[in-house]
Structures are given as structure tokens and as C-alpha cells.
Short mmCIF file of C-alpha atoms in Angstrom, two decimals:
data_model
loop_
_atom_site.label_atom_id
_atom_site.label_comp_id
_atom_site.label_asym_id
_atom_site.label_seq_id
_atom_site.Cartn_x
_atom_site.Cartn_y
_atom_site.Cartn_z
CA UNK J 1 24.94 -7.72 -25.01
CA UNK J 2 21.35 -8.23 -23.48
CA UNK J 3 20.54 -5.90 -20.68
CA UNK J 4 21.38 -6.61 -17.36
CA UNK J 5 19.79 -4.41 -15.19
CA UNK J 6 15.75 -4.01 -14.82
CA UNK J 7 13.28 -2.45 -16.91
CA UNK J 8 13.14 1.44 -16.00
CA UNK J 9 11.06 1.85 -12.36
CA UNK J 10 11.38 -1.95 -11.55
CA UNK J 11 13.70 -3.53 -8.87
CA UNK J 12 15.39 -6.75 -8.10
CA UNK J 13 15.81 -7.90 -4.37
CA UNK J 14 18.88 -9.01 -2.71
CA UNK J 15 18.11 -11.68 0.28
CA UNK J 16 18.50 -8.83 2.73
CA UNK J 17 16.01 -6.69 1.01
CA UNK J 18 13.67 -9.52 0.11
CA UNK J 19 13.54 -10.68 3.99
CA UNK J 20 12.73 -7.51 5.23
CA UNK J 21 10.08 -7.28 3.06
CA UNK J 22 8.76 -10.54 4.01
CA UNK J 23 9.04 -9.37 7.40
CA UNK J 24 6.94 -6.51 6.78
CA UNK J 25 4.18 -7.76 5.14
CA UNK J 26 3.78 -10.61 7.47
CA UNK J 27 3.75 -8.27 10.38
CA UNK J 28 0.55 -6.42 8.46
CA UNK J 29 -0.75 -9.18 7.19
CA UNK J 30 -0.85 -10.79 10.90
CA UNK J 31 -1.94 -7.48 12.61
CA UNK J 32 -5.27 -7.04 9.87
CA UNK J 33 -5.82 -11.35 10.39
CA UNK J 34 -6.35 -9.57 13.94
CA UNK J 35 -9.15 -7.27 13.06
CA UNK J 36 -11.17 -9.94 11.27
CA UNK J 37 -9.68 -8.88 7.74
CA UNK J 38 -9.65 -11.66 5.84
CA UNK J 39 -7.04 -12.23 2.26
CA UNK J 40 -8.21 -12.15 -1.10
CA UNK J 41 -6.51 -12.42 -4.60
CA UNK J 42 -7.44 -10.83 -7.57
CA UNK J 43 -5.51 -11.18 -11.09
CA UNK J 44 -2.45 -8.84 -12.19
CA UNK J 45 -4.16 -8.47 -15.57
CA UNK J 46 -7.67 -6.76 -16.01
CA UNK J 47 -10.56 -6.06 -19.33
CA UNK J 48 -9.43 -2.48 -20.28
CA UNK J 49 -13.02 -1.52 -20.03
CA UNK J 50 -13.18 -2.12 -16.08
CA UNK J 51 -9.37 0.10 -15.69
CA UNK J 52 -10.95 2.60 -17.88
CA UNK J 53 -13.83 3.08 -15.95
CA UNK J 54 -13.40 6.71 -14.90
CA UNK J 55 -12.97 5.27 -11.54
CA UNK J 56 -9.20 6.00 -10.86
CA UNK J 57 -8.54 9.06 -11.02
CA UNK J 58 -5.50 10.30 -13.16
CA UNK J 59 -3.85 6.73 -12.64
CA UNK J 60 -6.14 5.92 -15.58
CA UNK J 61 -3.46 8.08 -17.82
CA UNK J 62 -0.56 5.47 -16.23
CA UNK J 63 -1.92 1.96 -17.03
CA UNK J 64 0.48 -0.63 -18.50
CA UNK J 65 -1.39 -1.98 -21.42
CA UNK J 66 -1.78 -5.39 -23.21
CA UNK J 67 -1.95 -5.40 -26.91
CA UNK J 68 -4.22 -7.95 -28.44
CA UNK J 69 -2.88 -11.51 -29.57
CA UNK J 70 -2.66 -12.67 -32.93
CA UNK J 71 -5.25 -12.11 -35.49
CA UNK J 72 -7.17 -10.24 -32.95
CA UNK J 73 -3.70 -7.25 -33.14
CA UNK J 74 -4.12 -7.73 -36.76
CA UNK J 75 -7.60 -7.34 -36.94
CA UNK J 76 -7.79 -4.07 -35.03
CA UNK J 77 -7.72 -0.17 -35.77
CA UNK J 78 -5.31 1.79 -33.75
CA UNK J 79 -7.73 3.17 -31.09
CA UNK J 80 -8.79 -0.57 -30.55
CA UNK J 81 -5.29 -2.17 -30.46
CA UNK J 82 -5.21 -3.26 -26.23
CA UNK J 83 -8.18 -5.29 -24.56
CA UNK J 84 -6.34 -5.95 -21.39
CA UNK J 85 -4.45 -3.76 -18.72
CA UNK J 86 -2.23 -4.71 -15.96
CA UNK J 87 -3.99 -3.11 -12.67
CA UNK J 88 -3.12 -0.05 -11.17
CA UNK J 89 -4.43 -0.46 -7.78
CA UNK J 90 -6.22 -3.32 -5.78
CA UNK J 91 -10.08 -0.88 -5.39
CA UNK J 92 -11.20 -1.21 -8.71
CA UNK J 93 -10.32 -5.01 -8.62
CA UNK J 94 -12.11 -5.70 -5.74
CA UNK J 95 -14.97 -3.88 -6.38
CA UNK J 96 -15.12 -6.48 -9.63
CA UNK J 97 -14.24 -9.50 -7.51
CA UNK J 98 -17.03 -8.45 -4.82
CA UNK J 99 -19.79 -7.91 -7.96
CA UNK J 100 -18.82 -11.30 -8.75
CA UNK J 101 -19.00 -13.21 -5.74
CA UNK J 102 -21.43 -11.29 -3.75
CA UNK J 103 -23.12 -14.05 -3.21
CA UNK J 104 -20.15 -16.49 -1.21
CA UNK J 105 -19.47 -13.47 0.65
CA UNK J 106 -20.91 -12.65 4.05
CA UNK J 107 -23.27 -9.16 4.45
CA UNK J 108 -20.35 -7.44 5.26
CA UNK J 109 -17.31 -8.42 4.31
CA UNK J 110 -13.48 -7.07 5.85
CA UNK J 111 -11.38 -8.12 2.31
CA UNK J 112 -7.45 -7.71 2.71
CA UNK J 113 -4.87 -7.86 -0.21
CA UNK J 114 -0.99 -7.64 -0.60
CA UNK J 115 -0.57 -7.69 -4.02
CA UNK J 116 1.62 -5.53 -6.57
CA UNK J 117 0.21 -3.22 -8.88
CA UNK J 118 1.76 -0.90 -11.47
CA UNK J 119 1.38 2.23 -12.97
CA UNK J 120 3.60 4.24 -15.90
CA UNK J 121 4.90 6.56 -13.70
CA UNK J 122 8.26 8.66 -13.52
CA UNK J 123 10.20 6.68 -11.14
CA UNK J 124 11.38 8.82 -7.96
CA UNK J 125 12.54 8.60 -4.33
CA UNK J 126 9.94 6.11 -3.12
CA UNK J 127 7.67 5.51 -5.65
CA UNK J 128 8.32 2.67 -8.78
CA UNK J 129 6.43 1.19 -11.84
CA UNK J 130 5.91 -1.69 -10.23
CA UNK J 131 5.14 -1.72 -6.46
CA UNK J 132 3.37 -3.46 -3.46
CA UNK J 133 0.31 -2.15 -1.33
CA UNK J 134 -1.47 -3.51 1.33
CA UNK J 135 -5.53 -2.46 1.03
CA UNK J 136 -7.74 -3.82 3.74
CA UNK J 137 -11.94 -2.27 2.81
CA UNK J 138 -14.92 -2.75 4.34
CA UNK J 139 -17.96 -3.44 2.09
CA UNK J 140 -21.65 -3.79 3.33
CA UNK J 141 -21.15 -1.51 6.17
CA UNK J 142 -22.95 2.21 5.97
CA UNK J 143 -22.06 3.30 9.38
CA UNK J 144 -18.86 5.46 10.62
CA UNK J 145 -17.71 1.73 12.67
CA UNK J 146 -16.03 0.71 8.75
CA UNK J 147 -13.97 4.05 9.50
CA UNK J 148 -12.98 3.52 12.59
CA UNK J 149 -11.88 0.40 11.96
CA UNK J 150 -9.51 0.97 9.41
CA UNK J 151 -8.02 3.97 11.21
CA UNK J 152 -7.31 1.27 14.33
CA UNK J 153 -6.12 -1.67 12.34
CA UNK J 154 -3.90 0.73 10.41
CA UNK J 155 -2.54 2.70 13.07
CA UNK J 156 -1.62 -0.47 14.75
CA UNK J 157 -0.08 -2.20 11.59
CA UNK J 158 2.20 0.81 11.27
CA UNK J 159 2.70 0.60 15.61
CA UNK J 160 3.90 -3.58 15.05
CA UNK J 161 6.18 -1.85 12.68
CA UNK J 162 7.29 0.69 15.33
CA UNK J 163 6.09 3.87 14.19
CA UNK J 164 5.11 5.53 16.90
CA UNK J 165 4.44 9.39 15.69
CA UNK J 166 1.12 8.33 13.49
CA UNK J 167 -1.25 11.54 12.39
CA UNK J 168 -4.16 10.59 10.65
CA UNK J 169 -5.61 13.30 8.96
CA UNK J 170 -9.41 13.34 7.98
CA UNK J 171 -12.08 15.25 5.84
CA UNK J 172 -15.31 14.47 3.85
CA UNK J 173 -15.70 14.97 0.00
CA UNK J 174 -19.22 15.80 0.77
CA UNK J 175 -17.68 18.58 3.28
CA UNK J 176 -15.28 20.09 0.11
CA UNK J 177 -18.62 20.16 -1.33
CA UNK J 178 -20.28 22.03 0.88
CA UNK J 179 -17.36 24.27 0.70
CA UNK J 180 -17.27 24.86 -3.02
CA UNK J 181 -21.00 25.58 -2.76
CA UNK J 182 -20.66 28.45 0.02
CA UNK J 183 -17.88 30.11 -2.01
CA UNK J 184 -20.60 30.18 -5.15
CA UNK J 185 -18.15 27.34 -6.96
CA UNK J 186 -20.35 25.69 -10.30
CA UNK J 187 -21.07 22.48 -9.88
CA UNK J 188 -18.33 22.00 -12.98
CA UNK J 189 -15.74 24.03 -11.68
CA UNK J 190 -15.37 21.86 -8.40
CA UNK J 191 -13.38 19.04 -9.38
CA UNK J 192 -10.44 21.95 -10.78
CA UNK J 193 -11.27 23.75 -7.48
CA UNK J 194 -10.43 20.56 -5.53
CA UNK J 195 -7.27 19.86 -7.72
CA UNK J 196 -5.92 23.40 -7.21
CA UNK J 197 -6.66 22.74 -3.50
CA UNK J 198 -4.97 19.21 -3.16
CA UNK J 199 -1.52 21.12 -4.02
CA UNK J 200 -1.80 23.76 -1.11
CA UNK J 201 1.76 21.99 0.28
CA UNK J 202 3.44 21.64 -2.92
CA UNK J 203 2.54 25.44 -4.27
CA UNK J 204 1.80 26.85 -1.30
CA UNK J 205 -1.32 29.69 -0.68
CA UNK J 206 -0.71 31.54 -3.89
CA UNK J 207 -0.23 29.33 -6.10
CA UNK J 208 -3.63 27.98 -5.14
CA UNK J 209 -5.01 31.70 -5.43
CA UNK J 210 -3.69 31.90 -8.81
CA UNK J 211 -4.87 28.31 -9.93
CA UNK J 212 -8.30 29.11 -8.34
CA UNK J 213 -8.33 32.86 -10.16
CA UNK J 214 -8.23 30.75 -13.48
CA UNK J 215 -10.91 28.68 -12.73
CA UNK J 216 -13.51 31.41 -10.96
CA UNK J 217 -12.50 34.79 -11.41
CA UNK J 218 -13.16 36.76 -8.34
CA UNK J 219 -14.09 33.73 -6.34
CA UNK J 220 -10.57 33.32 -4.97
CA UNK J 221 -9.76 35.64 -2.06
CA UNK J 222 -13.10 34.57 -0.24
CA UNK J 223 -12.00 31.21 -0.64
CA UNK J 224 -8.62 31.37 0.22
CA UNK J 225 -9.51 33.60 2.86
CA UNK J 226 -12.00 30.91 4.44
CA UNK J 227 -9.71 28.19 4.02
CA UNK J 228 -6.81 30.26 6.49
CA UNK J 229 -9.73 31.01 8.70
CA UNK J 230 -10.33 27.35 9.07
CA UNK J 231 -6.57 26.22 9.07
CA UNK J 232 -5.38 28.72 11.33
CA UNK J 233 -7.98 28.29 14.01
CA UNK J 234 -7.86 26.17 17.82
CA UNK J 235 -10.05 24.10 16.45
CA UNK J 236 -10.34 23.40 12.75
CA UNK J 237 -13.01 21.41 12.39
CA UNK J 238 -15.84 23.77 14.61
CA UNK J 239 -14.73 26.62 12.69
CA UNK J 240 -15.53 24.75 9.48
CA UNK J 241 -18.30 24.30 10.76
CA UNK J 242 -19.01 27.69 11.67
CA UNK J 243 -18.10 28.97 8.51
CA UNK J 244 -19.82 26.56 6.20
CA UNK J 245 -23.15 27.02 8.48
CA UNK J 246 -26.21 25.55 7.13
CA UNK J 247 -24.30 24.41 3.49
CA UNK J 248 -23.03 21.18 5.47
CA UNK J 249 -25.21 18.33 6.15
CA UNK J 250 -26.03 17.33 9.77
CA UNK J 251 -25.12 14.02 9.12
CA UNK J 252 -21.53 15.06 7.54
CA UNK J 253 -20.99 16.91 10.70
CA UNK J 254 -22.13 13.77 13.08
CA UNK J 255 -19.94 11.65 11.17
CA UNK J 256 -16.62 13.70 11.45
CA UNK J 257 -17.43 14.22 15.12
CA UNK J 258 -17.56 10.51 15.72
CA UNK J 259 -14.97 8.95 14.23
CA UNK J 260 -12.70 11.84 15.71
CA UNK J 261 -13.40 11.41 19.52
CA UNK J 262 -13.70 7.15 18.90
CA UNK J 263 -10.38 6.94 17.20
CA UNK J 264 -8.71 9.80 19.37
CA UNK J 265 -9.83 7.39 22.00
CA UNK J 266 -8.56 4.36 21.11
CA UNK J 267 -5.35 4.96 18.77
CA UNK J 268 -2.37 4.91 20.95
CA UNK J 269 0.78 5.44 18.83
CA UNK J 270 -0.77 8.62 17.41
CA UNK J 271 -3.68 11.46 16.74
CA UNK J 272 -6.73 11.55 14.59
CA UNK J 273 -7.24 15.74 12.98
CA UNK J 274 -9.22 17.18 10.44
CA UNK J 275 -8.07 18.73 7.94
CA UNK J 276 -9.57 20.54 5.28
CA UNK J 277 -7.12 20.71 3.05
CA UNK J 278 -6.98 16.96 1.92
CA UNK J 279 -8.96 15.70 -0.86
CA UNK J 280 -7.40 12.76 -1.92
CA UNK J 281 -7.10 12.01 -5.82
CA UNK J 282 -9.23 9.30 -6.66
CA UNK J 283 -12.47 10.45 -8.23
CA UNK J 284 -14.26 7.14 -6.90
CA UNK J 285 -14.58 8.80 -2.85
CA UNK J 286 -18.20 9.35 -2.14
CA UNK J 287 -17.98 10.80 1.93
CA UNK J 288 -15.16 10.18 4.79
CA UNK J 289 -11.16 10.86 3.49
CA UNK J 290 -7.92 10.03 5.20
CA UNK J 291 -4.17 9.89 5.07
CA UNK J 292 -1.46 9.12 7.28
CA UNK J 293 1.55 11.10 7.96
CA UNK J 294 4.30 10.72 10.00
CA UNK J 295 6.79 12.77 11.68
CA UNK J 296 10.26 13.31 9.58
CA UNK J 297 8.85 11.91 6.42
CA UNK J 298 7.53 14.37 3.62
CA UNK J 299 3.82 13.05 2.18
CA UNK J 300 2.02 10.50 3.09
CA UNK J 301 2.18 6.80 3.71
CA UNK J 302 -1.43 5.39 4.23
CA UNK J 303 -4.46 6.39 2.43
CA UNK J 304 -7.92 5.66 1.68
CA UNK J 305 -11.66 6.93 1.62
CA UNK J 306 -15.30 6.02 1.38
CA UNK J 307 -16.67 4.97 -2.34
CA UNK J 308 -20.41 3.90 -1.72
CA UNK J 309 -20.88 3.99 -5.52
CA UNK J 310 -18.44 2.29 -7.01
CA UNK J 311 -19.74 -1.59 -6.51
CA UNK J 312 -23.60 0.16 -7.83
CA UNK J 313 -21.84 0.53 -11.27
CA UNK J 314 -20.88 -3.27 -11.54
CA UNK J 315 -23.99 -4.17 -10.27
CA UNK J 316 -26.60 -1.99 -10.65
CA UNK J 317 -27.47 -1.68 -6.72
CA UNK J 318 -24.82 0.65 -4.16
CA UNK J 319 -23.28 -1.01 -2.00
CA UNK J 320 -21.49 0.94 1.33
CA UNK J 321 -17.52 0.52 0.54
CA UNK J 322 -14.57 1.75 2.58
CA UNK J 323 -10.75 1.28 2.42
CA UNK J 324 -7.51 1.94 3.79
CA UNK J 325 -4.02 1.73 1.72
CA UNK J 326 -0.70 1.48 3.20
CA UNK J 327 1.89 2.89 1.14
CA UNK J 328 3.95 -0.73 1.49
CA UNK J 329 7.51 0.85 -0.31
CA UNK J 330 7.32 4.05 1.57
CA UNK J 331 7.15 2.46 4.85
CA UNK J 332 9.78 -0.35 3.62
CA UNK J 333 12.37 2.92 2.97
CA UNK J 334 11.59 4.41 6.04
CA UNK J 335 12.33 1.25 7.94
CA UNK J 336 15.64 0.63 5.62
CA UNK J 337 16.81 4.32 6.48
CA UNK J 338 16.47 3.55 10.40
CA UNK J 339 18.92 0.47 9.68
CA UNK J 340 15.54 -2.22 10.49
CA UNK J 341 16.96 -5.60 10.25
CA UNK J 342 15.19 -8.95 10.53
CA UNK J 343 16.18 -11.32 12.84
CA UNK J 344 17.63 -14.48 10.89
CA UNK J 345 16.32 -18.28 11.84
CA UNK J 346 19.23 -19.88 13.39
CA UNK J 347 21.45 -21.39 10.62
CA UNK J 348 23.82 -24.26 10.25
CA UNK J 349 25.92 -25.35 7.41
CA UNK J 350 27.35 -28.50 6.36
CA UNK J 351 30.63 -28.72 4.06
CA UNK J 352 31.19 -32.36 2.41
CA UNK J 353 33.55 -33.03 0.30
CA UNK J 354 33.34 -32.68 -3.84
CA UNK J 355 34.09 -36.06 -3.89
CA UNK J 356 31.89 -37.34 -1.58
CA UNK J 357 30.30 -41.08 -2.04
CA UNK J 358 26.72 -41.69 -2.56
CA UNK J 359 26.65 -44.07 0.74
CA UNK J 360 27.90 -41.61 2.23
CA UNK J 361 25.94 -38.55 0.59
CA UNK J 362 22.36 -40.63 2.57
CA UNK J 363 24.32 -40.14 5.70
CA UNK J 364 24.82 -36.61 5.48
CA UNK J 365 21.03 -35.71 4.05
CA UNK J 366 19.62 -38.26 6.65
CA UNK J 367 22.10 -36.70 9.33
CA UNK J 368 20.44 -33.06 8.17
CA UNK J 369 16.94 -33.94 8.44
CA UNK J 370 17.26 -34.36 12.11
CA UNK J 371 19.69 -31.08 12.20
CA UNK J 372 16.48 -29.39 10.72
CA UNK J 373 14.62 -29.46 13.71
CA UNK J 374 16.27 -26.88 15.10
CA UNK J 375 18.56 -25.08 12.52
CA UNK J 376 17.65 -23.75 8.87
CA UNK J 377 20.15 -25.71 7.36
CA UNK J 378 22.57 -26.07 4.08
CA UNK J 379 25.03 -28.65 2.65
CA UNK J 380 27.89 -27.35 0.28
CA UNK J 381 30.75 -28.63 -1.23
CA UNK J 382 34.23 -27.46 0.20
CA UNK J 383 36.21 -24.96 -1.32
CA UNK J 384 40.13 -24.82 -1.75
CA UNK J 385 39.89 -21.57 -0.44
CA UNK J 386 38.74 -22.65 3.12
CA UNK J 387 39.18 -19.66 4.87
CA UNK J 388 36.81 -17.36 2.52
CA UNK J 389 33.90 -20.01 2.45
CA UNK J 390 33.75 -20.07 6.28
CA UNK J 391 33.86 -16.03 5.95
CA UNK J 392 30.95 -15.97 3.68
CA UNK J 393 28.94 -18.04 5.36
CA UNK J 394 29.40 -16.42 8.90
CA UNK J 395 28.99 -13.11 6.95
CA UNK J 396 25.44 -14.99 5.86
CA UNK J 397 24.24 -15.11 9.50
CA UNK J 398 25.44 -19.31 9.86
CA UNK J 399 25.81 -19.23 13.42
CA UNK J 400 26.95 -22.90 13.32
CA UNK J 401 29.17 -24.77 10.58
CA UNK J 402 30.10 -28.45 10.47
CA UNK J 403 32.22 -30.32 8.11
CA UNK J 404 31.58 -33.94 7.39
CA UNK J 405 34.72 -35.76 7.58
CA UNK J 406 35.10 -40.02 8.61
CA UNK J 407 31.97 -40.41 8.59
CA UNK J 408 30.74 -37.72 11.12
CA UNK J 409 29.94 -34.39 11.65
CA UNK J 410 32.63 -31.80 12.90
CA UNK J 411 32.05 -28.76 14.37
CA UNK J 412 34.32 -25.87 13.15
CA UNK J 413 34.61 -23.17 15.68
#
């Protein structure tokens, strides 16, 4: 027998599931159409060369790739066999889509997209091969008003939704930079540095030690030491300050300071905090980091960063990009878990019977049309067994069911 359920880390969607999806997305899509975001589609399938761009990070190791066609296959060695890739997030395809229609786009342009993506990953409690997000980026603008502008819109996406315990915590790559360089990090041992750092609440402090040992022998306790200092204090972010002294740039400082007290100030259904800790995966992030957290849920469920150099290597010429990722299947558990329904459009139902004649079929359809106005409506055929079809369809959410009979329509209470 052919398989019958899905390929492993894909999903099929019952009504239920499917309409609280819907109702999901549309509630993000209509809270970013608020903020001036406007939608964009890019293709499922991309060259190889653009997902292989050293651009994303360790996702690069998970794309889903397209062998070539036909005498092209046949024609090709084995490290040459795939020309295609399916895409593994919606950054990398925008930055394309921007380099390619820069020119129909306005100076600075507020791009939104709901689109599936998928990665070969091992399938677990909220994450799947294949799997929605919801990106909204800012591209053209240098200053820290991109930032604060995703935080906002995403906080209050995630509010509509009724979250209402939002933390949003922030850094700078060019701040873990600084770090690195006052704790006498090569420039080539940073990136492991970072890595070791990124899994502070997965291995906890000494498994970082260790991890950071291995990469700088002897560098370690200061490090871990400093990092403590910093976590541990009132205030995190002027004692990072403090400690990294003249090693971080004015303007890093001035930035962190300002989207902190702006956001703080206008986020209601949460809190803006540095942190750090957080570094964020993708190796495309150039300055400002972020995730969201919320209460009762383990990891994150919004993301995103600045990456002011990823356009320049499409086009020759950097251009200022920042973005904001909603984790679209965490939040749609989340919501599942607290019981969310969605609110059905109020449904009739007509039963004819089987043997119903055509004259008499134009009356019912005509008969519907004007039922439409106000009801979602369907026409079935009667069952024998009466009693379960009227179950069913009140179990369906049809508030109101009529059977055609002489001509007319009869409600069935």
C-alpha cells in the first residue's frame, strides 16, 4: 500500500487547525498593513548559489535540494548534481528580490512576507521541515527608527494575538565584538567564542567555560567572570558598559540606549532588556540583535537583527537592512495549548433530496444565493440516517439547517 501519512516533519491540516491558522496570520498580516508594511512574494525554489551564500548560518547544512533535470542530471559529476534549493528562510530571498527591483521600490522600503520555508531538520516539539514565518524588514533605513519599529509592530502583532507577557531581549554583534576584543579573543576565534556563548541556557556556565577553554586556553575565567559581572548586575547594560570601557563604540552605546528608553516607552504588553548573552545564529547580522520571549514558554518566538551587508553582496553597494521574524508555529502551539478557537461565520445548511428535479434543483441554488447574504451556506443530499447528518452538521458549527421539501424551505429546529 502507498503511504498514507506525510513525509517525515510535514503536516496536514484539519479545518479546525487550518482556520486558526488563517486566523492568525490575518491578524499579523492586518496589524503589520498597520505599520506601513507592505506584502511581497518571493519563489519557494531558489539558484543553489544564492542559498549557499555563506549568508545563513548553519541552516545552509539543512537545505532541501533540487537535482538537475534530464540531460543536465546526466551530464553532471556528483559535487555538481543540484542547481536549485527550496528556501530556508524569507532574508536571503528578499535581499535577491530587493537587488532586483531596487529600482520600483521606494528609498526605503517596509517589505512583509508570510510564506513557508523549509529546512532538513530533526522534527521536534514545535519546530517541522516545512513551516510558516512571518518576516516584516526594513531596507534603506540606517537609523535606530527601523528598530524600533519592528520591536512595536511585533510586540503588537503578538498583543492582537493576546500575549500579553512580551520580553524583548536586545544586544549588538558589534557589542560581542567589543567583548571578544577586551577578553584578548583572535579575531578567528570569535565566531566559536560566540557559538559557545549562544548555548549559556542550554549548557549552562560551565559548559561554556569548558567550550571556551578549548578555543582560548586561559582566556576563559576572565570571560566568564565578566559575563556574570554583567548578568548579575541592577543594570546590565551600564555595567557592560563599564566593563567593556573604551573597546565599545560611542555610537554602539547611543544606539542601545535609544531604542531601549523609545520602545520601553511605547510597548505596552511587555519590556524591552539587554542582554548580553544573545547572539543570534545567523552569520548575516551586522549591529542591533533581538528575540522575543514569553512567560511559560521555553526559547524564543520572534527574532531578527540588523544585516547592512547583505544586499552590498548582490549588488555591489550596502544597503541599511533590518528584520523581525515571528516564529508563526510556535505561537500557533501556544495559542492551540490555551484552547484559542476562531469564531465561525454564521452557517446554514440546506438538505434536498437525492432525487431531487433539475426545476427544482434552480429553485434551491437561486433560493441560496439570497440565503448567502447573511449565512455561509451548503446544500447536501439527505441521508437515511437523519439523525447523524443533523449531528454532524451542528457538531460543524451550522447554527441553522433547512430541508427543502414541496417546494420550500423548512426550518429544522
Amino acid at each position: 500500500m502507498l503511504p498514507k501519512t506525510p513525509a517525515k516533519g510535514m503536516r496536514d491540516f484539519l479545518p479546525k487547525e487550518f482556520a486558526l491558522r488563517q486566523h492568525i496570520l490575518s491578524v499579523i498580516q492586518q496589524t503589520y498593513e498597520s505599520y506601513g508594511f507592505s506584502r511581497i512574494e518571493t519563489p519557494a525554489v531558489e539558484n543553489i548559489e544564492l542559498l549557499t551564500s555563506k549568508q545563513g548560518g548553519d541552516n545552509e547544512k539543512l537545505i532541501f535540494k533540487i537535482l538537475k533535470r534530464g540531460e543536465k542530471l546526466q551530464a553532471s559529476d556528483e559535487s555538481n548534481m543540484c542547481d536549485l534549493g527550496l528556501r530556508y528562510d524569507l532574508t536571503v530571498p528578499l535581499s535577491r528580490f530587493y537587488a532586483n527591483n531596487v529600482g520600483q521600490l521606494p528609498s526605503v522600503f517596509k517589505a512583509m512576507q508570510i510564506d513557508s520555508v523549509w529546512r532538513a531538520d530533526r522534527p521536534q516539539r514545535g519546530r517541522f521541515r516545512q513551516f510558516v514565518q512571518c518576516d516584516i524588514d526594513v531596507i534603506g533605513e540606517e537609523s535606530n527608527l527601523a528598530e524600533t519599529e519592528l520591536i512595536s509592530a511585533t510586540c503588537k502583532a503578538l498583543g492582537n494575538l493576546g500575549f500579553s507577557d512580551v520580553t524583548v531581549r536586545l544586544s549588538d554583534r558589534r557589542l560581542l565584538n567589543a567583548l571578544a576584543e577586551k577578553c584578548g579573543f583572535a579575531e578567528e576565534q570569535k565566531s566559536a567564542v560566540f557559538i559557545a556563548l549562544d548555548k549559556l541556557d542550554k549548557i549552562g556556565v560551565n559548559g561554556v567555560m569548558q567550550e571556551v577553554e578549548e578555543i582560548a586556553s586561559g582566556k576563559s575565567v576572565d570571560f566568564i567572570n565578566m559575563i556574570n559581572r554583567i548578568t548579575s548586575s541592577s543594570n546590565p547594560f551600564e555595567s557592560c558598559v563599564k566593563e567593556l570601557g573604551g573597546c565599545l563604540p560611542d555610537e554602539v552605546k547611543q544606539n542601545i540606549e535609544e531604542i531601549l528608553y523609545v520602545a520601553n516607552k511605547t510597548v505596552a504588553n511587555g519590556r524591552v532588556v539587554f542582554d548580553v548573552t544573545l547572539v543570534r545564529g545567523m552569520g548575516y547580522y551586522t549591529g542591533t540583535i533581538y528575540e522575543v520571549s514569553l512567560d511559560g514558554f521555553a526559547g524564543s518566538v520572534a527574532g531578527g537583527g540588523r544585516y547592512d551587508k547583505m544586499i552590498g553582496r548582490l549588488t555591489g553597494q550596502d544597503v541599511p537592512a533590518c528584520g523581525f521574524s515571528i516564529g508563526f508555529e510556535r505561537i500557533t502551539l501556544l495559542l492551540q495549548e490555551k484552547g484559542a478557537r476562531v469564531a465561525k461565520n454564521r452557517g446554514a445548511a440546506v438538505l434536498v433530496d437525492k432525487k431531487l428535479d433539475k426545476l427544482s434543483r434552480v429553485n434551491v441554488m437561486k433560493n441560496c444565493a439570497e440565503l448567502r447574504r447573511d449565512y455561509n451556506v451548503t446544500v447536501l443530499n439527505k441521508i437515511k440516517n437523519f439523525g447523524y447528518q443533523l449531528k454532524q452538521l451542528k457538531e460543524q458549527g451550522y447554527e441553522v439547517i433547512y430541508e427543502y421539501k414541496n417546494g420550500a424551505f423548512n426550518k429544522i429546529d
